[in-house]
Amino acid sequence: MARIVVCGPEMAQFGAALARELDESLCQAMVERFPDGEMHVILPERVTDLDVTLVQSLLSPAGERLVELSLLADACRRARAARVTLFLPYLAYARQDRCTRRGEALGGEVVAGLVSLAGFDRIVAVDLHSDAALGWFRAPLQHLSVGPDLAEAVRSSLPASSVVVSPDLGGAKRAERVAKLLGKPLAIVHKTRGEREVIVHRVLGDVRGQAPLVVDDMISTGGTIAAAADALRQAGCVPPLTVLATHALLVGDAIDRLRAAQVACLVHSDSLPTRELPFPNVVVPLAPIVASALREEFPWNPK
Ligand code: R5P
């Protein structure tokens, strides 16, 4: 079956890169605005009887991107695409993965449910925040973990005496995978609450004299990395500090925080728009990784 990549204007660069990797044509949807701000989506290319890969990241503002995603999927369906796969580089709201107090919404599940309602034959997602997210979608899910790809990008530049660090207990499995791949020891920064709710960071594992490679799924405000960097220095870690995170949101003064934390190199993917940083960084493109996943016949897809 012939295939085509479909994307909205925000994902034009990414869509083009994926279409090149897959050697498929690209349909960049026109998204016009009515005077009241409503979106109006039109596909300028024919997708009838084609196997469509729709590319949409839930960038900020995520609500707008979610509506756009639903309109794009609907346009493909109404044009009678044979099959529609969603490639979702970044799922917003995924950190809302549990309810800790009465009256709280489970944001991650709600947003994944809304994505699913758009109607996909298959969803390909990248480094979802927690395992809870694996059960949220109502379509067959292919979950790509790109930590190993990011790790390979820095393997040759890591000092011999390095330790892989998870900045919290929740990310320990993710960091352990990278540690195994690189043949390095693992340490974990444990956040504990002291008296008067002060957060204390203790480092579990032997890090003295070692250069840290901190592994996380995302950097938002940079607060987690800054706190981990501080705890690691106090525990005797030495420079350089390398940080590896799939999703570089970098909101607010995150970049200043990372600079103040003396991050020597940040390795991240292009799941979100990339920008110039005032310190060395390596961007690992997702398109080749996703292209090879898309080429595999998906085992859970009945078609
Ligand atoms: C936490 O559970 C996540 O894995 C990240 O560590 C966190 O969301 C990063 O956010 P920030 O950069 O704002 O600390």
mmCIF file of C-alpha atoms and ligand atoms in Angstrom:
data_model
loop_
_atom_site.group_PDB
_atom_site.id
_atom_site.type_symbol
_atom_site.label_atom_id
_atom_site.label_comp_id
_atom_site.label_asym_id
_atom_site.label_seq_id
_atom_site.Cartn_x
_atom_site.Cartn_y
_atom_site.Cartn_z
ATOM 1 C CA MET A 1 0.000 0.000 0.000
ATOM 2 C CA ALA A 2 1.365 3.465 -0.910
ATOM 3 C CA ARG A 3 2.181 5.704 2.038
ATOM 4 C CA ILE A 4 2.239 9.399 2.810
ATOM 5 C CA VAL A 5 3.299 11.606 5.735
ATOM 6 C CA VAL A 6 0.770 14.232 6.832
ATOM 7 C CA CYS A 7 1.571 17.119 9.168
ATOM 8 C CA GLY A 8 0.363 20.559 10.189
ATOM 9 C CA PRO A 9 2.419 23.758 9.670
ATOM 10 C CA GLU A 10 4.004 23.574 13.159
ATOM 11 C CA MET A 11 5.492 20.174 12.344
ATOM 12 C CA ALA A 12 6.520 21.022 8.765
ATOM 13 C CA GLN A 13 10.250 20.542 9.329
ATOM 14 C CA PHE A 14 9.789 17.300 11.210
ATOM 15 C CA GLY A 15 7.259 15.980 8.679
ATOM 16 C CA ALA A 16 9.650 16.738 5.819
ATOM 17 C CA ALA A 17 12.521 14.953 7.603
ATOM 18 C CA LEU A 18 10.364 11.885 8.229
ATOM 19 C CA ALA A 19 9.075 11.799 4.641
ATOM 20 C CA ARG A 20 12.696 11.968 3.408
ATOM 21 C CA GLU A 21 13.737 9.114 5.714
ATOM 22 C CA LEU A 22 10.811 6.975 4.594
ATOM 23 C CA ASP A 23 11.126 8.047 0.969
ATOM 24 C CA GLU A 24 7.442 8.936 0.954
ATOM 25 C CA SER A 25 5.558 12.005 -0.182
ATOM 26 C CA LEU A 26 4.560 14.740 2.226
ATOM 27 C CA CYS A 27 1.216 16.415 2.639
ATOM 28 C CA GLN A 28 1.466 19.603 4.650
ATOM 29 C CA ALA A 29 -2.047 20.465 5.751
ATOM 30 C CA MET A 30 -3.298 24.027 5.427
ATOM 31 C CA VAL A 31 -4.509 25.284 8.774
ATOM 32 C CA GLU A 32 -6.395 28.523 8.340
ATOM 33 C CA ARG A 33 -8.012 30.592 11.055
ATOM 34 C CA PHE A 34 -11.523 31.941 11.110
ATOM 35 C CA PRO A 35 -11.927 35.452 12.546
ATOM 36 C CA ASP A 36 -12.859 33.992 15.949
ATOM 37 C CA GLY A 37 -9.645 31.921 16.041
ATOM 38 C CA GLU A 38 -11.158 28.537 15.139
ATOM 39 C CA MET A 39 -8.950 26.328 13.003
ATOM 40 C CA HIS A 40 -9.963 25.165 9.546
ATOM 41 C CA VAL A 41 -7.938 22.197 8.265
ATOM 42 C CA ILE A 42 -7.620 21.211 4.598
ATOM 43 C CA LEU A 43 -5.389 18.522 3.102
ATOM 44 C CA PRO A 44 -4.011 19.793 -0.219
ATOM 45 C CA GLU A 45 -2.895 16.307 -1.342
ATOM 46 C CA ARG A 46 -4.967 13.190 -1.952
ATOM 47 C CA VAL A 47 -4.713 10.573 0.838
ATOM 48 C CA THR A 48 -7.507 8.238 -0.356
ATOM 49 C CA ASP A 49 -6.508 4.548 0.003
ATOM 50 C CA LEU A 50 -3.079 5.550 1.348
ATOM 51 C CA ASP A 51 -1.321 4.436 4.504
ATOM 52 C CA VAL A 52 -1.001 7.759 6.361
ATOM 53 C CA THR A 53 1.501 8.662 9.074
ATOM 54 C CA LEU A 54 0.190 11.745 10.822
ATOM 55 C CA VAL A 55 2.903 13.642 12.726
ATOM 56 C CA GLN A 56 1.817 15.853 15.584
ATOM 57 C CA SER A 57 3.563 16.779 18.827
ATOM 58 C CA LEU A 58 1.542 18.266 21.671
ATOM 59 C CA LEU A 59 3.643 21.412 21.785
ATOM 60 C CA SER A 60 2.535 24.403 23.808
ATOM 61 C CA PRO A 61 -0.295 25.410 23.786
ATOM 62 C CA ALA A 62 -1.175 21.721 23.989
ATOM 63 C CA GLY A 63 -4.944 22.309 23.839
ATOM 64 C CA GLU A 64 -4.611 23.968 20.423
ATOM 65 C CA ARG A 65 -2.352 21.207 19.122
ATOM 66 C CA LEU A 66 -4.806 18.592 20.384
ATOM 67 C CA VAL A 67 -7.688 20.173 18.448
ATOM 68 C CA GLU A 68 -5.429 20.430 15.393
ATOM 69 C CA LEU A 69 -4.489 16.750 15.734
ATOM 70 C CA SER A 70 -8.185 15.773 15.881
ATOM 71 C CA LEU A 71 -9.006 17.875 12.807
ATOM 72 C CA LEU A 72 -6.062 16.448 10.856
ATOM 73 C CA ALA A 73 -7.101 12.886 11.730
ATOM 74 C CA ASP A 74 -10.699 13.612 10.763
ATOM 75 C CA ALA A 75 -9.615 15.116 7.432
ATOM 76 C CA CYS A 76 -7.629 11.927 6.688
ATOM 77 C CA ARG A 77 -10.571 9.697 7.615
ATOM 78 C CA ARG A 78 -13.090 11.702 5.578
ATOM 79 C CA ALA A 79 -10.745 11.539 2.598
ATOM 80 C CA ARG A 80 -10.859 7.735 3.100
ATOM 81 C CA ALA A 81 -7.249 7.078 4.018
ATOM 82 C CA ALA A 82 -6.751 3.308 4.250
ATOM 83 C CA ARG A 83 -4.952 3.483 7.566
ATOM 84 C CA VAL A 84 -3.866 6.316 9.876
ATOM 85 C CA THR A 85 -0.885 5.976 12.209
ATOM 86 C CA LEU A 86 -0.181 8.792 14.638
ATOM 87 C CA PHE A 87 3.421 9.609 15.378
ATOM 88 C CA LEU A 88 3.345 11.571 18.625
ATOM 89 C CA PRO A 89 6.854 12.780 19.519
ATOM 90 C CA TYR A 90 5.728 14.469 22.750
ATOM 91 C CA LEU A 91 2.650 13.840 24.895
ATOM 92 C CA ALA A 92 1.821 16.875 27.015
ATOM 93 C CA TYR A 93 0.131 16.314 30.391
ATOM 94 C CA ALA A 94 1.872 12.933 30.805
ATOM 95 C CA ARG A 95 3.374 13.979 34.141
ATOM 96 C CA GLN A 96 -0.152 14.059 35.563
ATOM 97 C CA ASP A 97 -0.069 10.304 35.997
ATOM 98 C CA ARG A 98 -1.675 9.864 39.405
ATOM 99 C CA CYS A 99 -4.223 11.510 41.638
ATOM 100 C CA THR A 100 -2.855 12.415 45.030
ATOM 101 C CA ARG A 101 -5.766 14.377 46.413
ATOM 102 C CA ARG A 102 -9.509 14.355 46.265
ATOM 103 C CA GLY A 103 -10.986 16.305 43.368
ATOM 104 C CA GLU A 104 -7.875 16.139 41.204
ATOM 105 C CA ALA A 105 -8.100 15.271 37.484
ATOM 106 C CA LEU A 106 -5.869 12.585 35.948
ATOM 107 C CA GLY A 107 -4.606 14.877 33.197
ATOM 108 C CA GLY A 108 -2.381 12.400 31.377
ATOM 109 C CA GLU A 109 -5.083 9.804 30.960
ATOM 110 C CA VAL A 110 -7.614 12.441 29.882
ATOM 111 C CA VAL A 111 -5.327 13.854 27.179
ATOM 112 C CA ALA A 112 -4.282 10.399 25.933
ATOM 113 C CA GLY A 113 -7.995 9.507 25.813
ATOM 114 C CA LEU A 114 -8.723 12.613 23.725
ATOM 115 C CA VAL A 115 -5.859 11.723 21.371
ATOM 116 C CA SER A 116 -7.297 8.205 21.043
ATOM 117 C CA LEU A 117 -10.774 9.546 20.274
ATOM 118 C CA ALA A 118 -9.403 11.079 17.070
ATOM 119 C CA GLY A 119 -9.288 7.463 15.854
ATOM 120 C CA PHE A 120 -5.950 5.894 14.925
ATOM 121 C CA ASP A 121 -4.987 2.405 13.774
ATOM 122 C CA ARG A 122 -1.695 2.696 15.589
ATOM 123 C CA ILE A 123 0.054 5.267 17.794
ATOM 124 C CA VAL A 124 3.832 5.605 17.999
ATOM 125 C CA ALA A 125 4.993 7.579 21.039
ATOM 126 C CA VAL A 126 8.413 8.450 22.416
ATOM 127 C CA ASP A 127 9.600 8.166 26.008
ATOM 128 C CA LEU A 128 6.268 8.576 27.720
ATOM 129 C CA HIS A 129 6.803 9.924 31.201
ATOM 130 C CA SER A 130 5.836 6.798 33.130
ATOM 131 C CA ASP A 131 4.685 3.224 32.594
ATOM 132 C CA ALA A 132 1.173 4.321 33.596
ATOM 133 C CA ALA A 133 0.913 6.080 30.203
ATOM 134 C CA LEU A 134 1.328 2.772 28.355
ATOM 135 C CA GLY A 135 -2.244 1.866 29.307
ATOM 136 C CA TRP A 136 -3.894 5.197 28.523
ATOM 137 C CA PHE A 137 -4.321 4.996 24.744
ATOM 138 C CA ARG A 138 -7.235 3.247 23.090
ATOM 139 C CA ALA A 139 -5.286 2.208 20.004
ATOM 140 C CA PRO A 140 -2.348 -0.184 19.602
ATOM 141 C CA LEU A 141 0.681 1.645 20.997
ATOM 142 C CA GLN A 142 4.290 1.325 19.901
ATOM 143 C CA HIS A 143 6.466 2.961 22.554
ATOM 144 C CA LEU A 144 9.958 4.047 21.519
ATOM 145 C CA SER A 145 12.591 4.569 24.150
ATOM 146 C CA VAL A 146 15.395 6.685 22.723
ATOM 147 C CA GLY A 147 17.609 6.837 25.837
ATOM 148 C CA PRO A 148 20.033 4.350 24.223
ATOM 149 C CA ASP A 149 20.252 6.500 21.056
ATOM 150 C CA LEU A 150 21.023 9.593 23.137
ATOM 151 C CA ALA A 151 23.589 7.636 25.139
ATOM 152 C CA GLU A 152 25.364 6.467 21.975
ATOM 153 C CA ALA A 153 25.699 10.118 20.927
ATOM 154 C CA VAL A 154 27.908 10.858 23.969
ATOM 155 C CA ARG A 155 29.560 7.503 24.588
ATOM 156 C CA SER A 156 32.921 8.489 23.088
ATOM 157 C CA SER A 157 33.135 11.816 24.938
ATOM 158 C CA LEU A 158 32.418 10.506 28.437
ATOM 159 C CA PRO A 159 35.360 10.406 30.862
ATOM 160 C CA ALA A 160 36.486 6.887 31.810
ATOM 161 C CA SER A 161 35.372 7.501 35.380
ATOM 162 C CA SER A 162 31.703 8.294 34.845
ATOM 163 C CA VAL A 163 28.561 7.399 36.714
ATOM 164 C CA VAL A 164 25.041 7.344 35.279
ATOM 165 C CA VAL A 165 22.584 9.126 37.560
ATOM 166 C CA SER A 166 18.806 9.179 37.802
ATOM 167 C CA PRO A 167 17.718 12.529 39.280
ATOM 168 C CA ASP A 168 14.817 10.837 41.078
ATOM 169 C CA LEU A 169 13.557 7.395 42.049
ATOM 170 C CA GLY A 170 10.862 7.443 39.353
ATOM 171 C CA GLY A 171 13.451 7.537 36.562
ATOM 172 C CA ALA A 172 15.718 4.808 37.979
ATOM 173 C CA LYS A 173 14.737 2.164 35.398
ATOM 174 C CA ARG A 174 15.399 4.575 32.524
ATOM 175 C CA ALA A 175 18.851 5.474 33.870
ATOM 176 C CA GLU A 176 19.673 1.843 34.634
ATOM 177 C CA ARG A 177 19.122 0.947 30.999
ATOM 178 C CA VAL A 178 21.608 3.626 29.916
ATOM 179 C CA ALA A 179 24.111 2.557 32.605
ATOM 180 C CA LYS A 180 23.989 -1.045 31.365
ATOM 181 C CA LEU A 181 24.410 0.017 27.764
ATOM 182 C CA LEU A 182 27.441 2.172 28.579
ATOM 183 C CA GLY A 183 28.877 -0.273 31.136
ATOM 184 C CA LYS A 184 28.873 2.395 33.868
ATOM 185 C CA PRO A 185 27.768 2.291 37.496
ATOM 186 C CA LEU A 186 24.382 3.694 38.488
ATOM 187 C CA ALA A 187 23.491 6.191 41.209
ATOM 188 C CA ILE A 188 20.146 7.689 42.162
ATOM 189 C CA VAL A 189 19.312 11.045 43.669
ATOM 190 C CA HIS A 190 16.677 10.509 46.287
ATOM 191 C CA LYS A 191 14.458 13.424 47.216
ATOM 192 C CA THR A 192 13.351 13.206 50.810
ATOM 193 C CA ARG A 193 11.280 15.519 52.921
ATOM 194 C CA GLY A 194 12.872 16.748 56.108
ATOM 195 C CA GLU A 195 11.253 18.663 58.928
ATOM 196 C CA ARG A 196 9.189 21.648 57.786
ATOM 197 C CA GLU A 197 8.791 20.144 54.300
ATOM 198 C CA VAL A 198 12.313 21.036 53.165
ATOM 199 C CA ILE A 199 13.395 18.790 50.313
ATOM 200 C CA VAL A 200 16.708 17.085 50.959
ATOM 201 C CA HIS A 201 18.565 15.295 48.188
ATOM 202 C CA ARG A 202 20.622 12.249 49.073
ATOM 203 C CA VAL A 203 22.691 10.386 46.562
ATOM 204 C CA LEU A 204 22.349 6.610 46.617
ATOM 205 C CA GLY A 205 25.474 4.974 45.198
ATOM 206 C CA ASP A 206 29.174 5.743 45.101
ATOM 207 C CA VAL A 207 29.819 8.856 43.004
ATOM 208 C CA ARG A 208 32.954 10.331 44.577
ATOM 209 C CA GLY A 209 35.526 11.376 41.965
ATOM 210 C CA GLN A 210 33.253 10.428 39.064
ATOM 211 C CA ALA A 211 31.806 12.570 36.269
ATOM 212 C CA PRO A 212 27.994 12.355 36.234
ATOM 213 C CA LEU A 213 25.765 11.572 33.264
ATOM 214 C CA VAL A 214 22.288 12.535 34.460
ATOM 215 C CA VAL A 215 19.460 10.783 32.583
ATOM 216 C CA ASP A 216 15.887 12.099 32.603
ATOM 217 C CA ASP A 217 12.886 11.928 30.288
ATOM 218 C CA MET A 218 12.391 15.696 30.129
ATOM 219 C CA ILE A 219 13.656 19.048 31.269
ATOM 220 C CA SER A 220 10.977 21.608 31.935
ATOM 221 C CA THR A 221 12.049 24.351 34.372
ATOM 222 C CA GLY A 222 15.488 22.807 34.908
ATOM 223 C CA GLY A 223 14.796 22.597 38.659
ATOM 224 C CA THR A 224 15.277 18.821 38.865
ATOM 225 C CA ILE A 225 18.626 18.930 37.074
ATOM 226 C CA ALA A 226 19.834 21.922 39.140
ATOM 227 C CA ALA A 227 18.946 20.147 42.398
ATOM 228 C CA ALA A 228 20.577 16.907 41.253
ATOM 229 C CA ALA A 229 23.734 18.765 40.159
ATOM 230 C CA ASP A 230 23.973 20.363 43.576
ATOM 231 C CA ALA A 231 23.502 17.066 45.423
ATOM 232 C CA LEU A 232 26.059 15.338 43.187
ATOM 233 C CA ARG A 233 28.684 18.039 43.801
ATOM 234 C CA GLN A 234 28.154 17.742 47.530
ATOM 235 C CA ALA A 235 28.538 13.970 47.238
ATOM 236 C CA GLY A 236 31.936 14.409 45.550
ATOM 237 C CA CYS A 237 31.177 14.218 41.816
ATOM 238 C CA VAL A 238 33.612 15.986 39.512
ATOM 239 C CA PRO A 239 33.046 17.833 36.188
ATOM 240 C CA PRO A 240 32.018 17.518 33.437
ATOM 241 C CA LEU A 241 28.292 17.201 34.093
ATOM 242 C CA THR A 242 26.506 15.718 31.082
ATOM 243 C CA VAL A 243 22.719 15.676 30.894
ATOM 244 C CA LEU A 244 20.661 13.426 28.671
ATOM 245 C CA ALA A 245 16.917 14.100 28.321
ATOM 246 C CA THR A 246 14.571 13.114 25.503
ATOM 247 C CA HIS A 247 12.207 16.079 25.696
ATOM 248 C CA ALA A 248 13.814 19.521 26.064
ATOM 249 C CA LEU A 249 10.881 21.759 26.964
ATOM 250 C CA LEU A 250 13.161 24.334 28.588
ATOM 251 C CA VAL A 251 10.463 26.646 29.904
ATOM 252 C CA GLY A 252 10.971 29.936 31.768
ATOM 253 C CA ASP A 253 14.550 30.414 32.934
ATOM 254 C CA ALA A 254 15.482 26.740 32.467
ATOM 255 C CA ILE A 255 18.452 27.584 30.245
ATOM 256 C CA ASP A 256 19.935 29.956 32.857
ATOM 257 C CA ARG A 257 19.387 27.314 35.522
ATOM 258 C CA LEU A 258 21.209 24.668 33.504
ATOM 259 C CA ARG A 259 24.057 27.085 32.855
ATOM 260 C CA ALA A 260 24.253 27.943 36.573
ATOM 261 C CA ALA A 261 24.288 24.195 37.329
ATOM 262 C CA GLN A 262 27.400 23.987 35.092
ATOM 263 C CA VAL A 263 25.936 21.577 32.581
ATOM 264 C CA ALA A 264 28.844 20.876 30.228
ATOM 265 C CA CYS A 265 26.740 19.178 27.560
ATOM 266 C CA LEU A 266 23.016 18.586 27.048
ATOM 267 C CA VAL A 267 21.937 15.729 24.798
ATOM 268 C CA HIS A 268 18.293 15.721 23.711
ATOM 269 C CA SER A 269 16.009 14.784 20.833
ATOM 270 C CA ASP A 270 14.045 17.022 18.477
ATOM 271 C CA SER A 271 10.662 15.916 19.873
ATOM 272 C CA LEU A 272 10.121 19.628 20.585
ATOM 273 C CA PRO A 273 11.409 22.623 18.619
ATOM 274 C CA THR A 274 15.141 23.039 19.139
ATOM 275 C CA ARG A 275 16.950 26.327 19.754
ATOM 276 C CA GLU A 276 20.436 27.760 20.252
ATOM 277 C CA LEU A 277 21.803 27.083 23.717
ATOM 278 C CA PRO A 278 24.623 28.960 25.476
ATOM 279 C CA PHE A 279 26.452 25.671 26.228
ATOM 280 C CA PRO A 280 27.354 22.632 24.109
ATOM 281 C CA ASN A 281 24.432 20.464 23.139
ATOM 282 C CA VAL A 282 23.786 17.489 20.872
ATOM 283 C CA VAL A 283 20.428 17.025 19.142
ATOM 284 C CA VAL A 284 19.592 13.442 18.198
ATOM 285 C CA PRO A 285 17.021 13.498 15.355
ATOM 286 C CA LEU A 286 14.002 11.244 15.861
ATOM 287 C CA ALA A 287 13.123 10.873 12.174
ATOM 288 C CA PRO A 288 15.543 7.984 11.394
ATOM 289 C CA ILE A 289 14.566 6.162 14.608
ATOM 290 C CA VAL A 290 10.848 6.512 13.933
ATOM 291 C CA ALA A 291 11.246 5.659 10.259
ATOM 292 C CA SER A 292 12.781 2.309 11.127
ATOM 293 C CA ALA A 293 10.004 1.624 13.680
ATOM 294 C CA LEU A 294 7.352 2.507 11.099
ATOM 295 C CA ARG A 295 8.878 0.167 8.548
ATOM 296 C CA GLU A 296 8.340 -2.783 10.895
ATOM 297 C CA GLU A 297 5.045 -4.533 10.430
ATOM 298 C CA PHE A 298 3.310 -3.706 13.674
ATOM 299 C CA PRO A 299 2.527 -6.990 15.445
ATOM 300 C CA TRP A 300 -0.630 -5.808 17.181
ATOM 301 C CA ASN A 301 -2.185 -4.216 14.166
ATOM 302 C CA PRO A 302 -4.942 -6.452 12.804
ATOM 303 C CA LYS A 303 -4.802 -4.907 9.292
HETATM 304 C C1 R5P B 1 9.869 14.166 36.881
HETATM 305 O O1 R5P B 1 9.246 13.209 37.323
HETATM 306 C C2 R5P B 1 10.360 14.223 35.483
HETATM 307 O O2 R5P B 1 10.942 13.012 35.097
HETATM 308 C C3 R5P B 1 11.346 15.363 35.278
HETATM 309 O O3 R5P B 1 12.447 15.155 36.131
HETATM 310 C C4 R5P B 1 10.731 16.690 35.614
HETATM 311 O O4 R5P B 1 9.448 16.781 35.094
HETATM 312 C C5 R5P B 1 11.572 17.805 35.052
HETATM 313 O O5 R5P B 1 10.935 19.016 35.330
HETATM 314 P P1 R5P B 1 11.769 20.270 35.779
HETATM 315 O O6 R5P B 1 12.811 20.511 34.746
HETATM 316 O O7 R5P B 1 10.739 21.380 35.838
HETATM 317 O O8 R5P B 1 12.343 19.999 37.137
#
